[in-house]
mmCIF file of C-alpha atoms and ligand atoms in Angstrom:
data_model
loop_
_atom_site.group_PDB
_atom_site.id
_atom_site.type_symbol
_atom_site.label_atom_id
_atom_site.label_comp_id
_atom_site.label_asym_id
_atom_site.label_seq_id
_atom_site.Cartn_x
_atom_site.Cartn_y
_atom_site.Cartn_z
ATOM 1 C CA SER A 1 -7.901 -5.672 20.856
ATOM 2 C CA THR A 2 -5.585 -3.020 22.192
ATOM 3 C CA PRO A 3 -5.148 0.316 20.496
ATOM 4 C CA ILE A 4 -1.518 0.979 19.724
ATOM 5 C CA LYS A 5 -0.582 4.399 20.941
ATOM 6 C CA SER A 6 2.889 5.761 21.171
ATOM 7 C CA SER A 7 4.738 8.940 21.848
ATOM 8 C CA ALA A 8 7.641 10.168 19.730
ATOM 9 C CA ALA A 9 10.065 9.447 22.594
ATOM 10 C CA SER A 10 8.938 5.868 23.094
ATOM 11 C CA ASP A 11 9.071 5.358 19.319
ATOM 12 C CA VAL A 12 12.720 6.389 19.211
ATOM 13 C CA TYR A 13 13.462 4.120 22.159
ATOM 14 C CA LYS A 14 11.666 1.181 20.577
ATOM 15 C CA ARG A 15 13.511 1.771 17.310
ATOM 16 C CA GLN A 16 16.888 1.717 19.085
ATOM 17 C CA ILE A 17 16.099 -1.557 20.809
ATOM 18 C CA MET A 18 14.885 -3.015 17.551
ATOM 19 C CA GLN A 19 18.030 -1.912 15.701
ATOM 20 C CA THR A 20 20.285 -3.459 18.323
ATOM 21 C CA LYS A 21 18.303 -6.689 18.214
ATOM 22 C CA MET A 22 18.436 -6.756 14.402
ATOM 23 C CA ARG A 23 22.231 -6.291 14.425
ATOM 24 C CA GLU A 24 22.596 -9.209 16.846
ATOM 25 C CA GLU A 25 20.359 -11.415 14.721
ATOM 26 C CA PHE A 26 22.190 -10.395 11.564
ATOM 27 C CA ALA A 27 25.532 -11.486 13.026
ATOM 28 C CA LYS A 28 24.015 -14.763 14.233
ATOM 29 C CA ILE A 29 22.469 -15.586 10.863
ATOM 30 C CA PHE A 30 25.022 -14.300 8.370
ATOM 31 C CA GLY A 31 28.152 -14.273 10.548
ATOM 32 C CA GLU A 32 30.386 -11.517 11.935
ATOM 33 C CA GLY A 33 32.188 -9.175 9.569
ATOM 34 C CA ARG A 34 31.740 -5.697 8.204
ATOM 35 C CA GLU A 35 28.876 -3.766 9.847
ATOM 36 C CA PRO A 36 25.706 -4.016 7.731
ATOM 37 C CA GLU A 37 23.759 -0.848 6.898
ATOM 38 C CA PHE A 38 20.228 0.095 7.934
ATOM 39 C CA TYR A 39 17.319 0.918 5.637
ATOM 40 C CA PHE A 40 13.623 1.615 6.106
ATOM 41 C CA ALA A 41 10.552 1.592 3.892
ATOM 42 C CA PRO A 42 7.113 2.521 5.284
ATOM 43 C CA GLY A 43 3.683 1.002 4.772
ATOM 44 C CA ARG A 44 0.970 3.156 3.267
ATOM 45 C CA VAL A 45 -2.658 4.042 3.750
ATOM 46 C CA ASN A 46 -4.809 5.534 1.027
ATOM 47 C CA LEU A 47 -7.194 8.270 2.192
ATOM 48 C CA ILE A 48 -9.301 8.372 -0.973
ATOM 49 C CA GLY A 49 -9.014 7.366 -4.646
ATOM 50 C CA GLU A 50 -9.427 3.581 -4.646
ATOM 51 C CA HIS A 51 -9.045 1.400 -7.728
ATOM 52 C CA THR A 52 -8.348 4.512 -9.763
ATOM 53 C CA ASP A 53 -4.593 4.067 -10.189
ATOM 54 C CA TYR A 54 -4.829 1.577 -13.056
ATOM 55 C CA ASN A 55 -7.553 3.712 -14.635
ATOM 56 C CA GLY A 56 -5.493 6.850 -15.152
ATOM 57 C CA GLY A 57 -7.102 8.531 -12.145
ATOM 58 C CA HIS A 58 -5.982 10.261 -8.955
ATOM 59 C CA VAL A 59 -5.052 8.770 -5.582
ATOM 60 C CA PHE A 60 -4.350 10.363 -2.215
ATOM 61 C CA PRO A 61 -2.205 8.051 -0.060
ATOM 62 C CA CYS A 62 0.289 8.726 2.706
ATOM 63 C CA ALA A 63 3.246 6.824 4.134
ATOM 64 C CA LEU A 64 2.989 5.355 7.634
ATOM 65 C CA SER A 65 5.580 5.506 10.385
ATOM 66 C CA ILE A 66 5.398 1.710 10.578
ATOM 67 C CA GLY A 67 7.072 -0.315 7.849
ATOM 68 C CA THR A 68 9.950 -2.614 6.942
ATOM 69 C CA TYR A 69 13.411 -2.308 8.445
ATOM 70 C CA ALA A 70 16.299 -3.966 6.673
ATOM 71 C CA LEU A 71 19.974 -4.561 7.359
ATOM 72 C CA ALA A 72 22.147 -5.341 4.361
ATOM 73 C CA ARG A 73 25.749 -5.954 3.326
ATOM 74 C CA LYS A 74 27.534 -7.455 0.357
ATOM 75 C CA ASN A 75 28.824 -11.008 0.810
ATOM 76 C CA ASP A 76 31.567 -13.058 -0.824
ATOM 77 C CA CYS A 77 29.531 -16.165 -1.643
ATOM 78 C CA GLY A 78 27.852 -14.635 -4.684
ATOM 79 C CA LYS A 79 24.387 -15.621 -3.455
ATOM 80 C CA MET A 80 21.435 -13.506 -2.429
ATOM 81 C CA ARG A 81 20.676 -14.546 1.124
ATOM 82 C CA PHE A 82 17.434 -13.470 2.789
ATOM 83 C CA TYR A 83 16.092 -13.792 6.303
ATOM 84 C CA SER A 84 12.974 -12.280 7.839
ATOM 85 C CA LEU A 85 12.390 -11.986 11.555
ATOM 86 C CA ASN A 86 8.675 -12.112 10.700
ATOM 87 C CA PHE A 87 8.984 -15.464 8.918
ATOM 88 C CA THR A 88 11.601 -17.295 10.952
ATOM 89 C CA ARG A 89 9.921 -20.610 10.081
ATOM 90 C CA PHE A 90 11.269 -20.280 6.537
ATOM 91 C CA GLY A 91 14.821 -19.932 7.823
ATOM 92 C CA MET A 92 17.479 -18.388 5.621
ATOM 93 C CA LEU A 93 16.917 -18.577 1.886
ATOM 94 C CA ALA A 94 20.017 -18.507 -0.316
ATOM 95 C CA VAL A 95 19.428 -17.930 -4.022
ATOM 96 C CA GLU A 96 22.144 -18.625 -6.545
ATOM 97 C CA GLY A 97 22.619 -15.791 -9.086
ATOM 98 C CA PRO A 98 22.627 -14.261 -11.605
ATOM 99 C CA ALA A 99 19.596 -12.135 -10.722
ATOM 100 C CA ASN A 100 18.404 -11.874 -14.334
ATOM 101 C CA GLU A 101 17.694 -15.602 -14.165
ATOM 102 C CA PHE A 102 15.662 -15.483 -10.944
ATOM 103 C CA THR A 103 12.204 -16.990 -11.258
ATOM 104 C CA ASN A 104 9.175 -16.931 -9.013
ATOM 105 C CA VAL A 105 9.237 -20.109 -6.935
ATOM 106 C CA PRO A 106 6.167 -20.520 -4.691
ATOM 107 C CA ALA A 107 8.243 -22.308 -2.019
ATOM 108 C CA ASP A 108 10.356 -19.166 -1.667
ATOM 109 C CA ASN A 109 7.254 -17.462 -0.269
ATOM 110 C CA TRP A 110 7.908 -13.839 0.844
ATOM 111 C CA CYS A 111 11.409 -13.910 -0.739
ATOM 112 C CA ASN A 112 9.747 -13.666 -4.152
ATOM 113 C CA TYR A 113 9.306 -9.944 -3.421
ATOM 114 C CA PRO A 114 12.989 -9.052 -2.954
ATOM 115 C CA LYS A 115 13.981 -11.568 -5.644
ATOM 116 C CA GLY A 116 11.503 -9.928 -8.004
ATOM 117 C CA VAL A 117 12.974 -6.467 -7.413
ATOM 118 C CA MET A 118 16.493 -7.731 -8.089
ATOM 119 C CA TRP A 119 15.292 -9.410 -11.264
ATOM 120 C CA ALA A 120 13.450 -6.206 -12.275
ATOM 121 C CA TYR A 121 16.620 -4.132 -11.868
ATOM 122 C CA THR A 122 18.447 -6.454 -14.259
ATOM 123 C CA GLN A 123 15.561 -6.140 -16.759
ATOM 124 C CA LYS A 124 16.024 -2.363 -16.640
ATOM 125 C CA GLY A 125 19.704 -2.756 -17.473
ATOM 126 C CA TYR A 126 21.386 -2.644 -14.055
ATOM 127 C CA THR A 127 24.113 -5.141 -13.248
ATOM 128 C CA ILE A 128 24.085 -6.780 -9.841
ATOM 129 C CA ASP A 129 27.620 -8.094 -9.515
ATOM 130 C CA SER A 130 27.772 -9.323 -5.923
ATOM 131 C CA GLY A 131 25.716 -11.341 -3.491
ATOM 132 C CA LEU A 132 23.946 -9.599 -0.604
ATOM 133 C CA ASP A 133 22.917 -10.656 2.875
ATOM 134 C CA ILE A 134 19.658 -8.987 3.901
ATOM 135 C CA LEU A 135 17.747 -9.237 7.160
ATOM 136 C CA TYR A 136 14.203 -7.849 7.194
ATOM 137 C CA TYR A 137 11.921 -7.001 10.051
ATOM 138 C CA GLY A 138 8.524 -5.405 9.541
ATOM 139 C CA ASN A 139 5.949 -4.007 11.948
ATOM 140 C CA ILE A 140 3.141 -3.652 9.420
ATOM 141 C CA PRO A 141 0.443 -6.206 10.209
ATOM 142 C CA ASN A 142 0.822 -8.879 7.547
ATOM 143 C CA GLY A 143 -1.717 -9.078 4.718
ATOM 144 C CA SER A 144 -3.594 -6.150 6.245
ATOM 145 C CA GLY A 145 -3.816 -4.103 3.060
ATOM 146 C CA LEU A 146 -1.246 -1.600 4.324
ATOM 147 C CA SER A 147 1.199 -2.725 1.634
ATOM 148 C CA SER A 148 3.657 -4.817 3.584
ATOM 149 C CA SER A 149 4.791 -6.443 0.330
ATOM 150 C CA ALA A 150 5.323 -3.162 -1.553
ATOM 151 C CA SER A 151 7.228 -2.004 1.518
ATOM 152 C CA ILE A 152 9.599 -4.997 1.240
ATOM 153 C CA GLU A 153 9.994 -4.265 -2.480
ATOM 154 C CA VAL A 154 10.881 -0.610 -2.045
ATOM 155 C CA ALA A 155 13.212 -1.375 0.890
ATOM 156 C CA THR A 156 15.023 -3.822 -1.392
ATOM 157 C CA ALA A 157 15.302 -1.215 -4.149
ATOM 158 C CA VAL A 158 16.801 1.325 -1.746
ATOM 159 C CA ILE A 159 19.324 -1.308 -0.657
ATOM 160 C CA LEU A 160 20.300 -2.059 -4.280
ATOM 161 C CA ASN A 161 20.711 1.650 -5.077
ATOM 162 C CA ASP A 162 22.923 2.195 -2.080
ATOM 163 C CA GLN A 163 24.983 -0.993 -2.128
ATOM 164 C CA PHE A 164 25.645 -0.916 -5.881
ATOM 165 C CA GLY A 165 25.669 2.851 -6.367
ATOM 166 C CA PHE A 166 22.770 2.806 -8.851
ATOM 167 C CA ASP A 167 21.583 6.285 -9.746
ATOM 168 C CA VAL A 168 17.839 5.597 -9.690
ATOM 169 C CA ASP A 169 15.510 8.306 -8.414
ATOM 170 C CA MET A 170 12.599 7.423 -6.170
ATOM 171 C CA VAL A 171 9.924 7.796 -8.853
ATOM 172 C CA GLU A 172 11.856 5.306 -10.973
ATOM 173 C CA VAL A 173 12.197 3.071 -7.894
ATOM 174 C CA SER A 174 8.424 2.967 -7.589
ATOM 175 C CA LYS A 175 8.093 2.061 -11.278
ATOM 176 C CA ILE A 176 10.661 -0.736 -11.064
ATOM 177 C CA CYS A 177 8.952 -2.149 -7.970
ATOM 178 C CA GLN A 178 5.550 -2.029 -9.666
ATOM 179 C CA PHE A 179 7.091 -3.756 -12.691
ATOM 180 C CA SER A 180 8.447 -6.491 -10.449
ATOM 181 C CA GLU A 181 5.077 -6.990 -8.757
ATOM 182 C CA ASN A 182 3.326 -7.133 -12.162
ATOM 183 C CA LYS A 183 5.785 -9.344 -14.000
ATOM 184 C CA PHE A 184 7.451 -11.403 -11.275
ATOM 185 C CA ASN A 185 4.643 -11.754 -8.743
ATOM 186 C CA GLY A 186 1.704 -11.803 -11.143
ATOM 187 C CA VAL A 187 -0.363 -9.056 -9.513
ATOM 188 C CA ASN A 188 -1.447 -6.412 -12.006
ATOM 189 C CA CYS A 189 -1.322 -3.629 -9.419
ATOM 190 C CA GLY A 190 -1.170 0.075 -10.215
ATOM 191 C CA ILE A 191 1.579 2.417 -9.060
ATOM 192 C CA MET A 192 -0.025 3.826 -5.913
ATOM 193 C CA ASP A 193 1.507 1.643 -3.211
ATOM 194 C CA GLN A 194 5.066 1.708 -4.463
ATOM 195 C CA PHE A 195 4.833 5.424 -5.209
ATOM 196 C CA ALA A 196 3.482 6.335 -1.763
ATOM 197 C CA ILE A 197 6.140 4.219 -0.072
ATOM 198 C CA ALA A 198 8.992 5.610 -2.152
ATOM 199 C CA MET A 199 7.839 9.250 -2.158
ATOM 200 C CA GLY A 200 6.042 9.720 1.191
ATOM 201 C CA LYS A 201 6.621 12.794 3.319
ATOM 202 C CA ALA A 202 5.963 13.118 7.058
ATOM 203 C CA GLY A 203 2.777 15.018 7.854
ATOM 204 C CA HIS A 204 1.660 14.991 4.210
ATOM 205 C CA ALA A 205 -0.448 12.953 1.828
ATOM 206 C CA ILE A 206 0.461 12.684 -1.859
ATOM 207 C CA PHE A 207 -2.021 13.838 -4.471
ATOM 208 C CA LEU A 208 -0.873 11.760 -7.431
ATOM 209 C CA ASP A 209 -2.235 11.804 -10.947
ATOM 210 C CA THR A 210 -1.515 8.284 -12.166
ATOM 211 C CA ALA A 211 -2.042 9.338 -15.795
ATOM 212 C CA ASP A 212 1.297 11.173 -15.893
ATOM 213 C CA LEU A 213 2.744 10.679 -12.371
ATOM 214 C CA SER A 214 2.534 14.404 -11.597
ATOM 215 C CA TYR A 215 2.050 14.915 -7.863
ATOM 216 C CA THR A 216 1.821 17.457 -5.065
ATOM 217 C CA TYR A 217 2.186 17.059 -1.306
ATOM 218 C CA ALA A 218 -0.831 18.151 0.735
ATOM 219 C CA PRO A 219 -0.297 18.922 4.425
ATOM 220 C CA LEU A 220 -2.546 16.729 6.565
ATOM 221 C CA GLU A 221 -3.838 19.300 8.989
ATOM 222 C CA LEU A 222 -6.742 17.515 10.598
ATOM 223 C CA THR A 223 -7.132 20.015 13.405
ATOM 224 C CA GLY A 224 -8.398 18.118 16.444
ATOM 225 C CA ALA A 225 -8.680 14.806 14.643
ATOM 226 C CA LYS A 226 -6.531 11.822 13.709
ATOM 227 C CA ILE A 227 -6.419 9.039 11.173
ATOM 228 C CA VAL A 228 -7.387 5.690 12.671
ATOM 229 C CA ILE A 229 -6.906 2.405 10.831
ATOM 230 C CA ALA A 230 -9.088 -0.579 11.659
ATOM 231 C CA CYS A 231 -7.707 -3.875 10.477
ATOM 232 C CA SER A 232 -10.405 -6.481 9.780
ATOM 233 C CA ASN A 233 -8.045 -9.451 10.241
ATOM 234 C CA LYS A 234 -9.935 -11.216 7.485
ATOM 235 C CA LYS A 235 -7.784 -13.660 5.559
ATOM 236 C CA ARG A 236 -7.445 -12.326 2.028
ATOM 237 C CA GLY A 237 -7.850 -15.629 0.178
ATOM 238 C CA LEU A 238 -8.447 -14.963 -3.506
ATOM 239 C CA ALA A 239 -7.704 -11.248 -3.391
ATOM 240 C CA ASP A 240 -5.083 -11.263 -6.154
ATOM 241 C CA SER A 241 -7.256 -12.991 -8.731
ATOM 242 C CA LYS A 242 -10.277 -10.828 -7.879
ATOM 243 C CA TYR A 243 -8.066 -7.755 -8.159
ATOM 244 C CA ASN A 244 -6.893 -8.770 -11.628
ATOM 245 C CA GLU A 245 -10.519 -9.498 -12.581
ATOM 246 C CA ARG A 246 -11.603 -5.947 -11.617
ATOM 247 C CA ARG A 247 -8.805 -4.556 -13.687
ATOM 248 C CA ASN A 248 -9.863 -6.597 -16.706
ATOM 249 C CA GLN A 249 -13.468 -5.454 -16.312
ATOM 250 C CA CYS A 250 -12.348 -1.812 -16.390
ATOM 251 C CA GLU A 251 -10.247 -2.473 -19.485
ATOM 252 C CA THR A 252 -13.151 -4.118 -21.285
ATOM 253 C CA ALA A 253 -15.420 -1.202 -20.400
ATOM 254 C CA LEU A 254 -12.821 1.310 -21.577
ATOM 255 C CA ALA A 255 -12.422 -0.454 -24.923
ATOM 256 C CA GLN A 256 -16.170 -0.151 -25.551
ATOM 257 C CA LEU A 257 -16.209 3.531 -24.601
ATOM 258 C CA GLN A 258 -13.278 4.169 -26.916
ATOM 259 C CA ALA A 259 -15.481 3.146 -29.835
ATOM 260 C CA VAL A 260 -17.529 6.305 -29.266
ATOM 261 C CA LYS A 261 -15.074 8.684 -27.586
ATOM 262 C CA PRO A 262 -11.324 9.149 -28.073
ATOM 263 C CA ILE A 263 -10.064 8.616 -24.514
ATOM 264 C CA ASN A 264 -6.989 6.931 -23.119
ATOM 265 C CA SER A 265 -8.378 6.083 -19.705
ATOM 266 C CA LEU A 266 -11.505 6.222 -17.546
ATOM 267 C CA GLY A 267 -9.772 8.924 -15.525
ATOM 268 C CA GLU A 268 -10.259 11.378 -18.394
ATOM 269 C CA LEU A 269 -14.038 11.420 -18.005
ATOM 270 C CA THR A 270 -16.222 13.597 -15.790
ATOM 271 C CA GLU A 271 -19.356 12.020 -14.315
ATOM 272 C CA GLU A 272 -21.534 13.748 -16.941
ATOM 273 C CA GLU A 273 -19.335 12.639 -19.824
ATOM 274 C CA PHE A 274 -19.447 9.076 -18.535
ATOM 275 C CA ASP A 275 -23.206 9.033 -17.972
ATOM 276 C CA ALA A 276 -23.791 10.241 -21.528
ATOM 277 C CA ILE A 277 -22.008 7.239 -23.064
ATOM 278 C CA ALA A 278 -22.288 4.612 -20.302
ATOM 279 C CA ASP A 279 -24.825 2.611 -22.347
ATOM 280 C CA THR A 280 -22.034 1.741 -24.763
ATOM 281 C CA ILE A 281 -20.750 -0.662 -22.118
ATOM 282 C CA THR A 282 -22.840 -3.740 -22.836
ATOM 283 C CA ASP A 283 -22.232 -5.711 -19.656
ATOM 284 C CA PRO A 284 -24.026 -4.150 -16.655
ATOM 285 C CA VAL A 285 -21.363 -5.384 -14.236
ATOM 286 C CA ASN A 286 -18.570 -3.807 -16.266
ATOM 287 C CA ARG A 287 -20.653 -0.624 -16.482
ATOM 288 C CA LYS A 288 -20.799 -0.436 -12.679
ATOM 289 C CA ARG A 289 -17.055 -1.018 -12.405
ATOM 290 C CA ALA A 290 -16.312 1.786 -14.845
ATOM 291 C CA LYS A 291 -18.767 4.082 -13.108
ATOM 292 C CA HIS A 292 -16.900 3.607 -9.858
ATOM 293 C CA ALA A 293 -13.558 4.382 -11.491
ATOM 294 C CA VAL A 294 -14.885 7.601 -13.052
ATOM 295 C CA TYR A 295 -16.828 8.830 -10.022
ATOM 296 C CA GLU A 296 -14.118 7.894 -7.536
ATOM 297 C CA ASN A 297 -11.548 9.851 -9.495
ATOM 298 C CA GLN A 298 -13.723 12.970 -9.506
ATOM 299 C CA ARG A 299 -14.452 12.441 -5.805
ATOM 300 C CA THR A 300 -10.737 12.333 -5.088
ATOM 301 C CA ILE A 301 -10.089 15.601 -6.916
ATOM 302 C CA ARG A 302 -12.943 17.189 -4.959
ATOM 303 C CA ALA A 303 -11.755 15.750 -1.636
ATOM 304 C CA VAL A 304 -8.266 17.189 -2.005
ATOM 305 C CA GLU A 305 -9.803 20.550 -2.893
ATOM 306 C CA ALA A 306 -11.962 20.311 0.261
ATOM 307 C CA LEU A 307 -8.907 19.604 2.393
ATOM 308 C CA LYS A 308 -7.145 22.615 0.878
ATOM 309 C CA ASN A 309 -10.149 24.741 1.871
ATOM 310 C CA ASN A 310 -10.039 23.299 5.376
ATOM 311 C CA ASP A 311 -13.411 21.684 4.802
ATOM 312 C CA ILE A 312 -12.722 18.455 6.673
ATOM 313 C CA ALA A 313 -16.436 17.695 6.919
ATOM 314 C CA LEU A 314 -16.739 17.567 3.134
ATOM 315 C CA PHE A 315 -13.576 15.463 2.928
ATOM 316 C CA GLY A 316 -15.177 12.978 5.345
ATOM 317 C CA LYS A 317 -18.445 12.903 3.449
ATOM 318 C CA LEU A 318 -16.567 12.062 0.250
ATOM 319 C CA MET A 319 -14.732 9.256 2.085
ATOM 320 C CA ASN A 320 -18.106 7.770 3.057
ATOM 321 C CA GLU A 321 -19.361 8.052 -0.535
ATOM 322 C CA SER A 322 -16.194 6.321 -1.699
ATOM 323 C CA HIS A 323 -16.987 3.359 0.543
ATOM 324 C CA VAL A 324 -20.560 3.124 -0.752
ATOM 325 C CA SER A 325 -19.291 3.095 -4.329
ATOM 326 C CA LEU A 326 -16.689 0.426 -3.519
ATOM 327 C CA ARG A 327 -19.427 -1.598 -1.811
ATOM 328 C CA ASP A 328 -22.214 -1.286 -4.400
ATOM 329 C CA ASP A 329 -20.532 -0.607 -7.753
ATOM 330 C CA TYR A 330 -17.056 -2.056 -7.402
ATOM 331 C CA GLU A 331 -18.056 -4.828 -4.980
ATOM 332 C CA VAL A 332 -14.756 -5.211 -3.185
ATOM 333 C CA THR A 333 -15.818 -4.665 0.432
ATOM 334 C CA GLY A 334 -17.520 -7.674 2.026
ATOM 335 C CA ILE A 335 -19.246 -7.966 5.384
ATOM 336 C CA GLU A 336 -16.092 -7.332 7.428
ATOM 337 C CA LEU A 337 -15.173 -3.986 5.863
ATOM 338 C CA ASP A 338 -18.833 -2.948 5.627
ATOM 339 C CA THR A 339 -19.336 -3.633 9.325
ATOM 340 C CA LEU A 340 -16.268 -1.568 10.213
ATOM 341 C CA ALA A 341 -17.186 1.401 8.002
ATOM 342 C CA GLU A 342 -20.922 1.411 8.612
ATOM 343 C CA THR A 343 -20.465 1.119 12.382
ATOM 344 C CA ALA A 344 -17.900 3.920 12.240
ATOM 345 C CA TRP A 345 -20.414 6.209 10.500
ATOM 346 C CA GLU A 346 -22.723 5.895 13.526
ATOM 347 C CA GLN A 347 -20.091 6.911 16.080
ATOM 348 C CA PRO A 348 -19.834 10.423 17.492
ATOM 349 C CA GLY A 349 -16.768 12.321 16.311
ATOM 350 C CA VAL A 350 -16.307 10.337 13.100
ATOM 351 C CA ILE A 351 -15.657 12.687 10.179
ATOM 352 C CA GLY A 352 -15.419 9.949 7.567
ATOM 353 C CA SER A 353 -14.694 6.243 7.192
ATOM 354 C CA ARG A 354 -14.069 3.911 4.273
ATOM 355 C CA MET A 355 -12.246 0.780 3.229
ATOM 356 C CA THR A 356 -8.688 1.403 2.024
ATOM 357 C CA GLY A 357 -6.429 -0.505 -0.370
ATOM 358 C CA ALA A 358 -7.527 -3.314 -2.654
ATOM 359 C CA GLY A 359 -10.406 -4.499 -0.436
ATOM 360 C CA PHE A 360 -11.567 -8.113 -0.019
ATOM 361 C CA GLY A 361 -10.488 -7.845 3.621
ATOM 362 C CA GLY A 362 -7.776 -5.552 4.862
ATOM 363 C CA CYS A 363 -8.452 -2.256 6.596
ATOM 364 C CA THR A 364 -10.696 0.745 6.886
ATOM 365 C CA VAL A 365 -9.382 4.254 7.350
ATOM 366 C CA SER A 366 -11.331 6.735 9.459
ATOM 367 C CA ILE A 367 -10.863 10.326 10.532
ATOM 368 C CA VAL A 368 -11.897 10.618 14.162
ATOM 369 C CA GLU A 369 -11.931 13.572 16.571
ATOM 370 C CA ASP A 370 -9.188 13.239 19.193
ATOM 371 C CA ASP A 371 -11.394 12.983 22.270
ATOM 372 C CA LYS A 372 -13.676 10.403 20.649
ATOM 373 C CA ILE A 373 -10.981 7.965 19.558
ATOM 374 C CA ASP A 374 -11.096 5.720 22.644
ATOM 375 C CA ALA A 375 -14.872 5.358 22.476
ATOM 376 C CA PHE A 376 -14.636 4.814 18.707
ATOM 377 C CA ILE A 377 -12.200 1.938 19.129
ATOM 378 C CA GLU A 378 -14.224 0.365 21.886
ATOM 379 C CA ASN A 379 -17.605 0.644 20.175
ATOM 380 C CA VAL A 380 -16.568 -0.338 16.671
ATOM 381 C CA GLY A 381 -14.387 -3.089 18.132
ATOM 382 C CA ASN A 382 -17.300 -4.553 20.115
ATOM 383 C CA VAL A 383 -19.815 -4.436 17.280
ATOM 384 C CA TYR A 384 -17.269 -6.022 14.935
ATOM 385 C CA LYS A 385 -16.377 -8.853 17.307
ATOM 386 C CA ASP A 386 -20.055 -9.616 18.016
ATOM 387 C CA LYS A 387 -20.996 -9.702 14.369
ATOM 388 C CA ILE A 388 -17.912 -11.233 12.749
ATOM 389 C CA GLY A 389 -16.736 -13.514 15.533
ATOM 390 C CA TYR A 390 -13.143 -12.315 15.844
ATOM 391 C CA ALA A 391 -11.534 -9.013 16.790
ATOM 392 C CA ALA A 392 -10.365 -6.112 14.658
ATOM 393 C CA ASP A 393 -7.140 -4.223 15.480
ATOM 394 C CA PHE A 394 -6.916 -0.449 15.642
ATOM 395 C CA TYR A 395 -3.987 1.851 14.936
ATOM 396 C CA VAL A 396 -3.782 5.589 15.404
ATOM 397 C CA VAL A 397 -1.680 6.691 12.460
ATOM 398 C CA THR A 398 1.471 8.772 12.323
ATOM 399 C CA VAL A 399 2.235 9.886 8.774
ATOM 400 C CA GLY A 400 5.920 9.295 8.119
ATOM 401 C CA ASP A 401 8.581 9.708 5.429
ATOM 402 C CA GLY A 402 9.175 7.596 2.347
ATOM 403 C CA ALA A 403 11.834 4.898 2.070
ATOM 404 C CA HIS A 404 15.411 5.845 2.974
ATOM 405 C CA LYS A 405 18.753 4.713 4.305
ATOM 406 C CA MET A 406 18.829 5.247 8.071
HETATM 407 C C1 LIG B 501 -3.804 -2.301 -4.284
HETATM 408 C C2 LIG B 501 -2.909 -2.028 -5.488
HETATM 409 C C3 LIG B 501 -2.897 -0.549 -5.827
HETATM 410 C C4 LIG B 501 -4.328 -0.005 -5.966
HETATM 411 C C5 LIG B 501 -5.184 -0.432 -4.769
HETATM 412 C C6 LIG B 501 -6.633 -0.060 -4.971
HETATM 413 O O1 LIG B 501 -3.290 -1.712 -3.131
HETATM 414 O O2 LIG B 501 -1.586 -2.458 -5.218
HETATM 415 O O3 LIG B 501 -2.171 -0.331 -7.002
HETATM 416 O O4 LIG B 501 -4.904 -0.401 -7.173
HETATM 417 O O5 LIG B 501 -5.114 -1.821 -4.524
HETATM 418 O O6 LIG B 501 -6.797 1.313 -4.998
#
């Protein structure tokens, strides 16, 4: 596997070529006419705070410079017409309106994400009174756990706001997109992905309290080190149903705790408070799940404090502890992610490494000293391929801005 490295100059160049190519494709697919407009929504990576966002806890994600590009313009046929350069085999999908009657049709595949956002806007009272032609192109590896689907959702929301003049701020955008994923796509996800993608800021991570959506931007000054993503390339088969199952387990545990303590979420408890009443949770599996949610939230608060104090070593140590908790208590890692993280821990120059996102496949995120990155990629890559049988992909991360019109 080849590490993807790029300079700012080559990135700009690549983006220009891509934009020109997208305009040509747009004209070929939807016909000549008024110039369509350009939009972008990033992917995201979470540094720490995993499976806390539906437990009223904290998360610490950042937006990536890779993401979803989209070209859009209103049409006169009244239909929503979608095309993705990543899924050319599906061709162009034309959906007859009105958007408030859209339903999730499995055959529509990836289009259920933009359709869902349009439907969600109508549920929130917005009127979509024209068809749109939208061409998407994404450079987030698909199904990698870097939120390619939330990126498509938020890109679609930015298009709707701009094309129809909706006055919806970006926090509301993230809520509408989460609503669409929950109600239209059937995944009971929290707010983290959509929030990070809508609200990201170059060079910063977002410290978000999911209990009340208060947030601060923390500069990512990793002096002499970079964020490296390792993508396991594991197919994420039953991830959605296992995700929903974890969420239900946390809810069951919370309900039992509420019988002895007046709390609204697991995120309200310190480790000590949890330990004192943990026995109330009758099922040992649910008890472990809740323990992770409580401990991970406290770990996240501590990690952000460490970063503020320039204590990168402590930040890294907390990342490693997060992985152990996700492996042993939350049980969402699996041999692929464990191999990536545990091999990373043994490499020189690795400050911390953990799985990121929902788990069950997907990626790890590591902080690696600059001059050790090449060796890191080679060594972890080799061990992974030997043990798992196929290669992982590595990306050195640039932290970019949230979704916007270009
Ligand atoms: C997925 C969900 C998020 C969050 C993470 C786990 O990415 O979409 O809401 O729950 O998993 O932290």
